[in-house]
Coordinates of C-alpha atoms in Angstrom, one line a residue:
Chain A
X126 CA -1.9 245.5 -51.1
X127 CA -5.2 246.1 -48.9
X128 CA -6.6 248.3 -51.8
X129 CA -10.3 248.0 -52.0
X130 CA -11.4 246.5 -55.0
X131 CA -14.6 247.0 -57.5
X132 CA -13.5 244.0 -59.7
X133 CA -14.0 240.3 -59.0
X134 CA -10.2 238.9 -59.6
X135 CA -9.2 235.5 -59.4
X136 CA -5.5 234.6 -59.7
X137 CA -3.7 231.5 -60.5
X138 CA 0.0 230.1 -60.4
X139 CA 1.1 226.8 -61.4
X140 CA 4.4 227.5 -63.0
X141 CA 6.2 225.6 -60.1
X142 CA 5.6 222.7 -57.7
X143 CA 4.1 225.3 -55.2
X144 CA 0.7 226.2 -56.8
X145 CA -1.5 228.6 -55.4
X146 CA -4.6 230.6 -56.2
X147 CA -6.3 233.8 -54.7
X148 CA -9.3 235.5 -54.8
X149 CA -10.7 239.1 -54.2
X150 CA -14.6 239.7 -54.2
X151 CA -15.8 242.9 -55.5
X152 CA -15.9 245.7 -52.8
X153 CA -13.6 243.9 -50.5
X154 CA -10.1 244.4 -49.7
X155 CA -9.8 240.9 -48.4
X156 CA -7.6 238.3 -50.7
X157 CA -8.5 234.8 -50.1
X158 CA -5.5 232.5 -51.0
X159 CA -5.3 228.8 -51.3
X160 CA -2.0 227.5 -51.2
X161 CA -1.8 224.1 -52.9
X162 CA 0.0 221.2 -51.3
X163 CA 3.5 221.0 -52.7
X164 CA 3.5 218.9 -55.8
X165 CA -0.1 218.8 -56.3
X166 CA -1.0 217.5 -59.8
X167 CA -2.0 221.1 -61.2
X168 CA -3.9 219.6 -64.3
X169 CA -6.2 217.6 -62.1
X170 CA -6.8 220.0 -59.2
X171 CA -6.5 223.6 -60.5
X172 CA -9.9 223.9 -61.5
X173 CA -11.6 222.4 -58.6
X174 CA -9.4 224.6 -56.3
X175 CA -10.7 227.8 -58.1
X176 CA -14.3 226.4 -57.6
X177 CA -13.6 226.0 -53.8
X178 CA -12.3 229.6 -53.7
X179 CA -15.3 231.1 -55.4
X180 CA -17.7 228.9 -53.2
X181 CA -15.9 229.8 -50.0
X182 CA -17.0 233.5 -50.8
X183 CA -20.4 232.6 -51.9
X184 CA -19.7 233.7 -55.5
X185 CA -20.4 232.1 -58.9
X186 CA -17.9 232.0 -61.8
X187 CA -20.1 234.6 -63.5
X188 CA -19.1 237.1 -61.1
X189 CA -15.5 237.0 -62.3
X190 CA -14.2 240.4 -64.0
X191 CA -10.5 239.8 -64.1
X192 CA -8.3 236.3 -64.4
X193 CA -4.7 236.8 -63.6
X194 CA -2.3 234.1 -64.4
X195 CA 1.5 233.1 -64.0
X196 CA 2.8 232.8 -67.5
X197 CA 6.0 231.4 -66.6
X198 CA 8.9 230.6 -67.4
X199 CA 8.7 227.5 -65.1
X200 CA 7.5 223.9 -65.8
X201 CA 6.3 223.6 -69.4
X202 CA 3.3 221.5 -68.3
X203 CA 2.4 223.5 -65.4
X204 CA 2.5 226.8 -67.1
X205 CA 0.3 225.2 -69.9
X206 CA -2.2 224.1 -67.4
X207 CA -2.2 227.4 -65.6
X208 CA -2.8 229.3 -68.9
X209 CA -5.3 227.0 -70.3
X210 CA -7.5 227.0 -67.3
X211 CA -7.2 230.8 -66.9
X212 CA -7.9 231.7 -70.4
X213 CA -10.7 229.4 -70.9
X214 CA -12.2 230.5 -67.4
X215 CA -12.2 233.9 -68.7
X216 CA -13.7 233.1 -72.2
X217 CA -16.5 231.1 -70.2
X218 CA -17.2 234.1 -68.0
X219 CA -16.6 236.9 -70.4
X220 CA -13.8 238.2 -68.3
X221 CA -10.5 240.0 -69.1
X222 CA -7.1 238.1 -68.5
X223 CA -3.7 239.5 -67.4
X224 CA -0.8 237.4 -68.0
X225 CA 2.2 238.1 -65.6
X226 CA 5.7 236.6 -66.2
X227 CA 6.8 234.6 -63.2
X228 CA 10.0 236.8 -62.8
X229 CA 7.8 240.0 -62.7
X230 CA 6.0 238.3 -60.2
X231 CA 8.6 237.4 -57.9
X232 CA 10.0 240.9 -58.3
X233 CA 6.6 242.4 -57.2
X234 CA 7.0 240.4 -54.1
X235 CA 10.4 241.5 -53.1
X236 CA 10.7 244.6 -50.8
X237 CA 12.6 247.6 -52.3
X238 CA 15.9 247.6 -50.1
X239 CA 18.4 248.2 -52.6
X240 CA 19.0 249.9 -56.0
X241 CA 18.7 247.1 -58.2
X242 CA 17.1 243.4 -58.2
X243 CA 17.9 240.4 -60.0
X244 CA 15.4 237.6 -60.1
X245 CA 17.0 234.1 -61.2
X246 CA 14.9 231.3 -62.0
X247 CA 16.5 227.9 -62.7
X248 CA 16.0 227.1 -66.5
X249 CA 17.8 223.7 -66.3
X250 CA 20.5 222.6 -68.9
X251 CA 23.1 225.0 -66.9
X252 CA 21.1 228.1 -67.7
X253 CA 18.9 230.7 -65.9
X254 CA 16.0 232.7 -66.6
X255 CA 17.1 236.4 -65.5
X256 CA 15.1 239.4 -65.2
X257 CA 16.8 242.8 -64.0
X258 CA 14.9 245.5 -62.2
X259 CA 15.6 248.9 -60.5
X260 CA 13.5 251.1 -58.6
X261 CA 10.9 252.8 -60.3
X262 CA 11.3 256.7 -60.4
X263 CA 9.0 258.4 -58.5
X264 CA 6.8 255.3 -57.2
X265 CA 5.1 255.4 -53.8
X266 CA 5.2 253.0 -52.3
X267 CA 8.6 252.1 -54.0
X268 CA 8.4 249.3 -56.5
X269 CA 10.6 247.7 -59.0
X270 CA 10.5 248.3 -62.8
X271 CA 12.1 245.7 -65.2
X272 CA 15.3 247.4 -67.3
X273 CA 15.6 244.4 -70.0
X274 CA 13.7 241.9 -71.9
X275 CA 13.5 238.4 -70.0
X276 CA 16.1 236.0 -71.2
X277 CA 17.6 232.4 -70.7
X278 CA 21.2 232.8 -70.4
X279 CA 24.2 230.5 -69.5
X280 CA 25.2 230.8 -66.0
X281 CA 28.6 232.7 -66.6
X282 CA 26.7 235.0 -68.9
X283 CA 24.0 235.7 -66.2
X284 CA 26.8 236.5 -63.5
X285 CA 28.2 239.2 -65.6
X286 CA 24.8 240.9 -66.3
X287 CA 24.0 241.3 -62.7
X288 CA 24.9 244.9 -61.4
X289 CA 27.1 245.0 -58.1
X290 CA 24.9 245.7 -54.9
X291 CA 21.8 244.0 -56.5
X292 CA 19.5 241.8 -54.4
X293 CA 19.0 238.2 -55.7
X294 CA 15.9 236.2 -55.4
X295 CA 14.7 233.0 -57.3
X296 CA 15.2 229.4 -57.2
X297 CA 18.3 230.0 -59.5
X298 CA 20.4 232.0 -57.3
X299 CA 22.4 228.9 -56.0
X300 CA 23.5 228.2 -59.4
X301 CA 25.5 231.4 -59.7
X302 CA 27.9 230.3 -56.8
X303 CA 30.3 231.6 -55.5
X304 CA 27.8 234.6 -54.8
X305 CA 29.8 237.9 -55.1
X306 CA 30.2 239.8 -51.7
X307 CA 28.5 242.9 -53.0
X308 CA 25.4 240.8 -53.7
X309 CA 22.7 240.3 -51.3
X310 CA 20.4 237.3 -51.3
X311 CA 16.8 237.8 -50.4
X312 CA 14.8 235.7 -48.1
X313 CA 14.3 232.2 -49.9
X314 CA 10.8 232.3 -49.0
X315 CA 10.3 235.2 -51.5
X316 CA 11.4 232.8 -54.5
X317 CA 8.0 231.1 -54.3
X318 CA 5.6 232.6 -56.4
X319 CA 2.4 233.8 -54.8
X320 CA -0.8 234.1 -56.0
X321 CA -2.0 236.9 -53.6
X322 CA 1.0 238.8 -55.1
X323 CA 0.0 237.9 -58.6
X324 CA -3.7 239.2 -57.9
X325 CA -2.3 242.4 -56.6
X326 CA 0.0 242.7 -59.7
X327 CA -2.7 241.6 -62.0
X328 CA -5.2 244.6 -60.6
X329 CA -2.5 247.0 -61.0
X330 CA -1.6 246.0 -64.6
X331 CA -5.6 246.1 -65.4
X332 CA -5.7 249.6 -63.9
X333 CA -2.9 250.5 -66.4
X334 CA -4.8 249.0 -69.2
X335 CA -2.8 246.1 -69.6
X336 CA -5.6 243.3 -69.5
X337 CA -6.0 241.3 -72.5
X338 CA -8.5 239.0 -74.2
X339 CA -8.2 235.3 -73.5
X340 CA -6.7 234.5 -76.9
X341 CA -3.9 237.0 -76.4
X342 CA -2.4 235.5 -73.3
X343 CA 0.1 232.7 -74.0
X344 CA 2.9 230.9 -71.8
X345 CA 6.1 232.3 -71.8
X346 CA 9.0 229.7 -72.1
X347 CA 11.8 232.0 -73.1
X348 CA 13.5 229.2 -75.0
X349 CA 12.4 227.1 -78.2
X350 CA 11.8 223.4 -77.5
X351 CA 14.6 220.8 -77.3
X352 CA 13.7 219.4 -80.7
X353 CA 13.8 222.9 -82.5
X354 CA 17.2 223.6 -81.0
X355 CA 18.4 220.2 -82.2
X356 CA 17.0 220.9 -85.7
X357 CA 18.8 224.1 -85.7
X358 CA 22.1 222.5 -84.6
X359 CA 21.8 219.9 -87.3
X360 CA 20.9 222.3 -90.2
X361 CA 23.7 225.0 -89.1
X362 CA 26.3 222.5 -88.6
X363 CA 29.3 222.2 -91.5
X364 CA 28.2 219.8 -94.4
X365 CA 24.6 220.1 -93.9
Chain B
X146 CA -32.2 218.4 -77.7
X147 CA -28.5 218.2 -76.5
X148 CA -25.6 220.4 -77.9
X149 CA -22.4 219.0 -77.0
X150 CA -19.3 221.2 -77.5
X151 CA -16.4 218.5 -78.2
X152 CA -12.7 219.3 -77.6
X153 CA -9.6 217.2 -79.1
X154 CA -6.0 217.8 -78.6
X155 CA -4.6 214.3 -77.9
X156 CA -1.9 214.6 -80.8
X157 CA -1.2 217.1 -83.4
X158 CA -4.7 218.4 -84.4
X159 CA -6.3 221.2 -82.3
X160 CA -10.1 220.5 -82.9
X161 CA -13.5 221.8 -81.5
X162 CA -16.9 221.0 -82.8
X163 CA -20.4 221.3 -81.9
X164 CA -22.9 218.2 -82.2
X165 CA -26.6 217.9 -81.9
X166 CA -28.1 215.1 -80.2
X167 CA -24.9 212.9 -80.7
X168 CA -25.3 212.7 -84.4
X169 CA -25.7 216.1 -86.2
X170 CA -22.4 217.8 -86.7
X171 CA -23.2 221.6 -86.7
X172 CA -19.5 222.4 -86.8
X173 CA -16.3 220.7 -87.2
X174 CA -13.2 222.8 -87.0
X175 CA -9.6 221.2 -87.2
X176 CA -6.4 223.1 -86.9
X177 CA -3.8 220.8 -88.3
X178 CA -0.2 221.1 -87.0
X179 CA 1.4 219.1 -89.9
X180 CA 3.3 222.2 -90.9
X181 CA 5.0 222.4 -87.6
X182 CA 6.0 218.6 -87.3
X183 CA 6.9 217.9 -91.1
X184 CA 10.6 218.9 -90.4
X185 CA 10.8 216.1 -87.8
X186 CA 8.9 213.5 -89.8
X187 CA 6.7 212.8 -86.7
X188 CA 4.9 214.5 -84.0
X189 CA 7.1 216.4 -81.3
X190 CA 5.2 216.3 -77.9
X191 CA 6.6 219.6 -76.7
X192 CA 5.8 221.3 -80.0
X193 CA 2.4 219.9 -80.3
X194 CA 1.5 220.9 -76.6
X195 CA 2.9 224.5 -77.2
X196 CA 0.7 224.8 -80.3
X197 CA -2.6 223.6 -78.7
X198 CA -2.6 226.2 -75.9
X199 CA -2.3 228.9 -78.5
X200 CA -4.7 227.4 -80.8
X201 CA -7.5 226.2 -78.6
X202 CA -9.5 228.9 -77.7
X203 CA -9.7 230.4 -81.2
X204 CA -10.8 227.0 -82.6
X205 CA -13.6 226.7 -80.2
X206 CA -14.8 230.3 -80.8
X207 CA -14.8 229.3 -84.3
X208 CA -16.7 225.8 -83.8
X209 CA -19.3 228.0 -81.8
X210 CA -19.8 230.7 -84.4
X211 CA -19.8 228.0 -87.5
X212 CA -22.7 226.4 -85.4
X213 CA -24.4 229.6 -84.7
X214 CA -24.5 228.7 -81.1
X215 CA -23.1 230.4 -78.0
X216 CA -21.7 228.6 -74.7
X217 CA -25.0 229.5 -72.8
X218 CA -27.0 227.1 -75.7
X219 CA -24.7 224.1 -74.7
X220 CA -25.6 221.3 -72.7
X221 CA -22.0 219.7 -72.0
X222 CA -18.4 219.9 -72.9
X223 CA -16.9 216.5 -74.0
X224 CA -13.0 216.2 -74.0
X225 CA -10.7 213.3 -75.2
X226 CA -8.9 212.7 -72.0
X227 CA -7.2 209.7 -73.1
X228 CA -5.0 208.2 -74.8
X229 CA -2.3 210.3 -76.4
X230 CA 0.4 212.6 -75.8
X231 CA 0.0 213.5 -72.2
X232 CA 1.0 217.2 -72.3
X233 CA -1.1 217.7 -75.4
X234 CA -4.2 216.2 -73.7
X235 CA -3.7 218.3 -70.3
X236 CA -4.5 221.5 -72.5
X237 CA -7.7 220.2 -73.7
X238 CA -8.8 218.8 -70.4
X239 CA -7.9 222.1 -68.8
X240 CA -9.8 224.0 -71.0
X241 CA -12.7 221.8 -71.0
X242 CA -12.8 221.9 -67.3
X243 CA -12.6 225.7 -67.1
X244 CA -15.6 225.9 -69.8
X245 CA -17.7 223.4 -67.9
X246 CA -16.9 225.3 -64.3
X247 CA -17.5 228.7 -65.8
X248 CA -20.8 227.7 -67.5
X249 CA -22.0 225.3 -65.2
X250 CA -22.2 222.6 -68.0
X251 CA -21.8 218.8 -67.7
X252 CA -18.3 217.5 -68.2
X253 CA -17.5 214.3 -70.0
X254 CA -14.0 212.7 -70.6
X255 CA -13.7 210.6 -73.7
X256 CA -11.5 207.8 -75.1
X257 CA -10.4 209.2 -78.3
X258 CA -9.8 205.7 -79.9
X259 CA -13.3 204.7 -79.0
X260 CA -14.7 207.8 -80.6
X261 CA -13.3 206.9 -83.8
X262 CA -15.6 203.8 -83.9
X263 CA -18.6 206.0 -82.7
X264 CA -17.8 208.4 -85.8
X265 CA -19.2 205.4 -87.9
X266 CA -22.1 205.2 -85.9
X267 CA -23.0 209.1 -86.3
X268 CA -22.9 208.9 -90.1
X269 CA -24.2 205.6 -90.9
X270 CA -27.8 205.0 -89.7
X271 CA -27.5 201.2 -90.6
X272 CA -24.5 201.1 -87.9
X273 CA -26.3 203.2 -85.3
X274 CA -27.2 200.5 -83.0
X275 CA -26.2 196.9 -82.6
X276 CA -22.7 195.3 -82.7
X277 CA -19.9 196.3 -84.7
X278 CA -16.3 195.3 -85.2
X279 CA -14.1 198.3 -85.2
X280 CA -10.9 198.8 -86.5
X281 CA -8.9 202.2 -85.5
X282 CA -5.8 202.6 -87.6
X283 CA -3.8 206.0 -87.1
X284 CA -0.5 207.4 -86.5
X285 CA -0.8 207.0 -82.8
X286 CA -3.1 203.9 -82.7
X287 CA -3.9 200.5 -84.0
X288 CA -6.7 198.7 -82.3
X289 CA -9.5 196.2 -82.8
X290 CA -12.8 196.5 -80.7
X291 CA -16.2 194.9 -80.4
X292 CA -18.6 197.6 -79.8
X293 CA -22.1 196.2 -78.9
X294 CA -23.5 199.7 -78.3
X295 CA -22.4 203.3 -78.9
X296 CA -20.9 203.4 -75.4
X297 CA -19.7 199.8 -74.9
X298 CA -16.4 198.9 -76.1
X299 CA -14.4 195.4 -75.7
X300 CA -10.5 195.9 -77.0
X301 CA -9.8 192.7 -79.0
X302 CA -6.3 193.6 -80.0
X303 CA -3.9 196.3 -80.7
X304 CA -0.3 196.9 -81.6
X305 CA 2.5 195.5 -79.8
X306 CA 5.0 198.3 -81.3
X307 CA 4.2 200.7 -84.2
X308 CA 1.0 201.9 -85.3
X309 CA 0.0 201.4 -88.8
X310 CA 0.0 205.3 -89.7
X311 CA 3.5 205.5 -87.9
X312 CA 4.6 202.8 -90.3
X313 CA 3.5 204.9 -93.3
X314 CA 5.4 207.8 -91.7
X315 CA 8.4 205.9 -91.0
X316 CA 8.5 204.9 -94.7
X317 CA 8.1 208.1 -95.9
X318 CA 11.2 209.2 -94.2
X319 CA 13.2 206.2 -95.4
X320 CA 12.0 207.1 -98.9
X321 CA 12.9 210.6 -98.3
X322 CA 9.4 211.8 -99.0
X323 CA 7.3 214.2 -96.9
X324 CA 5.4 214.1 -93.6
X325 CA 2.7 212.8 -93.1
X326 CA 3.6 209.6 -95.1
X327 CA 0.1 208.1 -95.5
X328 CA -1.2 210.3 -98.1
X329 CA 1.9 210.6 -100.4
X330 CA 2.5 206.7 -100.2
X331 CA -0.9 205.9 -101.1
X332 CA -0.6 208.4 -104.4
X333 CA 2.8 206.8 -105.2
X334 CA 1.5 203.3 -104.9
X335 CA -1.1 203.8 -107.5
X336 CA 1.8 203.6 -110.2
X337 CA 3.9 201.0 -108.5
X338 CA 4.1 197.3 -108.7
X339 CA 2.8 195.7 -105.2
X340 CA 4.5 192.3 -105.8
X341 CA 8.0 193.9 -106.5
X342 CA 9.0 193.3 -102.7
X343 CA 7.5 190.5 -100.7
X344 CA 7.6 192.6 -97.4
X345 CA 6.6 190.6 -94.3
X346 CA 3.2 190.3 -93.2
X347 CA 3.4 189.9 -89.2
X348 CA 0.2 188.0 -88.1
X349 CA 1.4 187.1 -84.9
X350 CA -0.1 183.6 -84.8
X351 CA -3.4 182.0 -86.1
X352 CA -5.5 183.6 -83.6
X353 CA -3.9 186.7 -82.7
X354 CA -5.9 190.0 -83.2
X355 CA -2.8 191.9 -82.2
X356 CA -0.8 193.9 -84.9
X357 CA 3.1 194.7 -85.2
X358 CA 4.7 196.9 -88.1
X359 CA 8.4 197.3 -86.7
X360 CA 9.8 194.4 -88.8
X361 CA 8.2 195.5 -91.8
X362 CA 9.6 199.0 -91.6
X363 CA 12.9 197.6 -90.9
X364 CA 12.5 195.3 -93.9
X365 CA 11.7 198.2 -96.1
X366 CA 14.7 200.1 -94.8
X367 CA 17.0 197.1 -95.8
X368 CA 15.4 197.0 -99.4
X369 CA 15.8 200.5 -99.9
X370 CA 19.2 201.4 -98.5
X371 CA 21.1 197.9 -98.3
X372 CA 21.2 195.4 -95.5
X373 CA 21.9 196.9 -92.1
X374 CA 21.7 200.5 -93.5
X375 CA 20.5 203.3 -91.3
X376 CA 17.5 205.6 -92.0
X377 CA 20.0 208.3 -92.8
X378 CA 21.9 206.2 -95.3
X379 CA 21.4 207.1 -99.0
X380 CA 18.9 205.3 -101.4
X381 CA 20.0 202.6 -103.6
X382 CA 20.6 204.1 -107.0
X383 CA 18.3 201.8 -109.0
X384 CA 15.2 202.0 -106.5
X385 CA 11.7 202.6 -107.9
X386 CA 10.0 204.2 -104.9
X387 CA 6.6 203.7 -106.7
X388 CA 7.3 199.9 -106.5
X389 CA 8.3 200.0 -102.6
X390 CA 5.3 202.2 -101.9
X391 CA 3.0 199.9 -103.5
X392 CA 4.4 196.8 -102.0
X393 CA 4.7 198.3 -98.3
X394 CA 1.1 199.6 -98.6
X395 CA 0.0 196.2 -99.6
X396 CA 1.7 194.4 -96.8
X397 CA 0.1 196.8 -94.4
X398 CA -3.5 196.5 -95.7
X399 CA -3.1 192.7 -96.1
X400 CA -2.4 192.6 -92.3
X401 CA -5.4 195.1 -91.4
X402 CA -7.8 193.2 -93.6
X403 CA -6.8 189.9 -92.2
X404 CA -7.2 191.2 -88.7
X405 CA -10.7 192.4 -89.4
X406 CA -11.8 189.2 -91.0
X407 CA -10.3 187.2 -88.0
X408 CA -12.3 189.7 -85.7
X409 CA -15.5 189.1 -87.8
X410 CA -15.0 185.3 -87.6
X411 CA -14.1 185.4 -83.6
X412 CA -17.1 187.5 -82.6
X413 CA -19.7 186.6 -84.9
X414 CA -20.6 190.3 -85.7
X415 CA -21.5 190.8 -89.2
X416 CA -20.6 194.4 -89.6
X417 CA -17.1 195.9 -89.4
X418 CA -16.0 199.7 -89.4
X419 CA -12.7 201.3 -89.7
X420 CA -11.8 204.7 -88.4
X421 CA -8.6 206.8 -87.8
X422 CA -6.3 208.4 -90.6
X423 CA -5.4 205.1 -92.1
X424 CA -9.1 204.6 -93.0
X425 CA -8.5 207.3 -95.5
X426 CA -6.2 204.9 -97.5
X427 CA -8.0 204.2 -101.0
X428 CA -6.3 200.5 -101.3
X429 CA -7.4 199.6 -97.7
X430 CA -11.0 200.8 -98.4
X431 CA -11.1 198.9 -101.8
X432 CA -9.8 195.8 -100.3
X433 CA -11.7 195.6 -97.1
X434 CA -15.1 196.3 -99.3
X435 CA -14.0 193.1 -101.5
X436 CA -13.2 191.2 -98.4
X437 CA -16.2 191.8 -96.5
X438 CA -18.4 190.9 -99.7
X439 CA -16.6 187.6 -100.2
X440 CA -16.7 186.7 -96.5
X441 CA -20.3 188.0 -96.0
X442 CA -19.8 191.1 -93.7
X443 CA -20.7 194.6 -94.3
X444 CA -17.9 197.6 -94.1
X445 CA -18.5 201.1 -92.9
X446 CA -15.9 204.0 -93.4
X447 CA -16.6 207.5 -91.9
X448 CA -16.5 210.3 -94.5
X449 CA -12.9 211.9 -94.7
X450 CA -13.6 214.7 -92.2
X451 CA -14.4 212.3 -89.5
X452 CA -12.0 209.7 -90.5
X453 CA -8.6 211.7 -89.3
X454 CA -8.5 213.2 -85.6
X455 CA -11.6 215.5 -85.2
X456 CA -13.6 216.9 -82.1
X457 CA -17.0 215.8 -83.9
X458 CA -16.4 212.4 -82.9
X459 CA -15.7 213.4 -79.3
X460 CA -18.6 215.4 -78.9
X461 CA -20.8 212.6 -80.6
X462 CA -19.6 209.7 -78.2
X463 CA -19.6 212.5 -75.3
X464 CA -23.4 213.0 -76.2
X465 CA -24.1 209.1 -75.9
X466 CA -22.2 209.3 -72.4
X467 CA -24.2 212.0 -71.4
X468 CA -27.4 210.2 -72.3
X469 CA -26.1 207.2 -70.0
X470 CA -25.6 209.5 -67.1
X471 CA -21.7 209.2 -67.2
X472 CA -20.6 212.8 -66.3
X473 CA -17.3 213.4 -64.9
X474 CA -16.2 215.7 -62.1
X475 CA -14.0 218.8 -62.3
X476 CA -11.0 216.5 -61.2
X477 CA -11.0 214.7 -64.4
X478 CA -7.6 213.9 -65.4
X479 CA -5.6 213.1 -68.6
X480 CA -4.1 209.8 -69.2
X481 CA -1.5 208.7 -72.0
X482 CA -3.1 205.3 -72.1
X483 CA -6.6 204.0 -72.7
X484 CA -7.0 202.7 -69.3

């Protein structure tokens, strides 16, 4: 995470109440982070916070090469504010964007101390968002690689999907109680998305050619809206 | 010369526009979400917000291209930051703030409803300066204003329940028509008998400038489906939908025309204008012109592209606010009400 960087990268995570932003100036290995006060109104404050970060390093927005953003899933409003803010900033500055799913972001921040990792986020309505990861073969330093598409699952279904001896992380872990003896629960501090880690992962994804234009990056909900679900139920019920 | 980019995401239209000097519309791009909301017979806030975040950058890019300008040519970004669906507005406000920050442009928050009145000033030279009575009637708003100048607005009255356009949508649902209800009811009413049903006209007292349409909607429901029926109940077998549409539309227009005339009499202002999607209604346009002529006031309507929700009116009013030095900081927020 101390890699020297030729790009000016800014990262923004607003998918939860614990928002944060991070900046790495070109030619620097230092990542400057701004942890927003919990519950901050992201819609009002996200842009001024990004402005503050750039000003603190004597940089202007035109210096930006890459904007990394937490795509969710999470608070619907929070992820829209994040994606709208990040993509419009990239559009204005002719920068590229990297969208990172929240679950991949938490996985990237988790030390590789077991064979597998399950990232579990509270999806409300008795569901969780689940991401499953294993150690990436040959990676040095060791890192996680995702094995399945991200999904929103009922609690029981999620329990059956998680491998034995997995490490569990995320704010949805407690929803799967009782926790099986063979599972290991990670430090709860690792369940909070961090813009520092987002920036680091964004840089790696950009190096792998996974950066995108602003129009291509969208929020990740993993579930239709309640209205769409209700309409599907009505139209598929008998007699309709 | 000022070149202002306007952004509109308060409801179910994703729109962007470039306006020169507050008047000349260089581009006006509107991406309607009607197709997404029609299965629900109304706007679903979450669906609207999801669509805005996907559409807004492409719509802005097209507005810039159509105007033949780039971001570096702009003077300011104006965004509708109130009133409307809060999640939808937040998308436009977040985008506007990033563009303003990223390009060091002035940022201006605009009241969407007031911008509808300003649309008339943009298009009609005779209405550009001096006082106006402005009726804004749409799916989300029904309000009456006195506007002495482009950026001065006094709210005279507003709906206490449903908006006029919302009543059209709900009656269309009762009649098992399509969404949005305004255009189809306007069309069906042409062949109907407007006197077949004596639907109520809620005037709320002799001096009131407020509106109410929920009782009218319920009255239409009972006329079409029987007393105490529900919206899901079947239509009466001998119902003539054209007669219902004509009688309902006449009731709405009677109320709107009466309130505009009252506002003209109350303020002593001799010019009135109508904005919002309901201003496209052909019967309202005819009736208000006749009423204005009879009572000695002139009436202005925007052209159809500036009637319904659009971003040209946001950029236009934004330019006027900019001229007056009313620029907002990057902490600009979104509000569901007019405040």
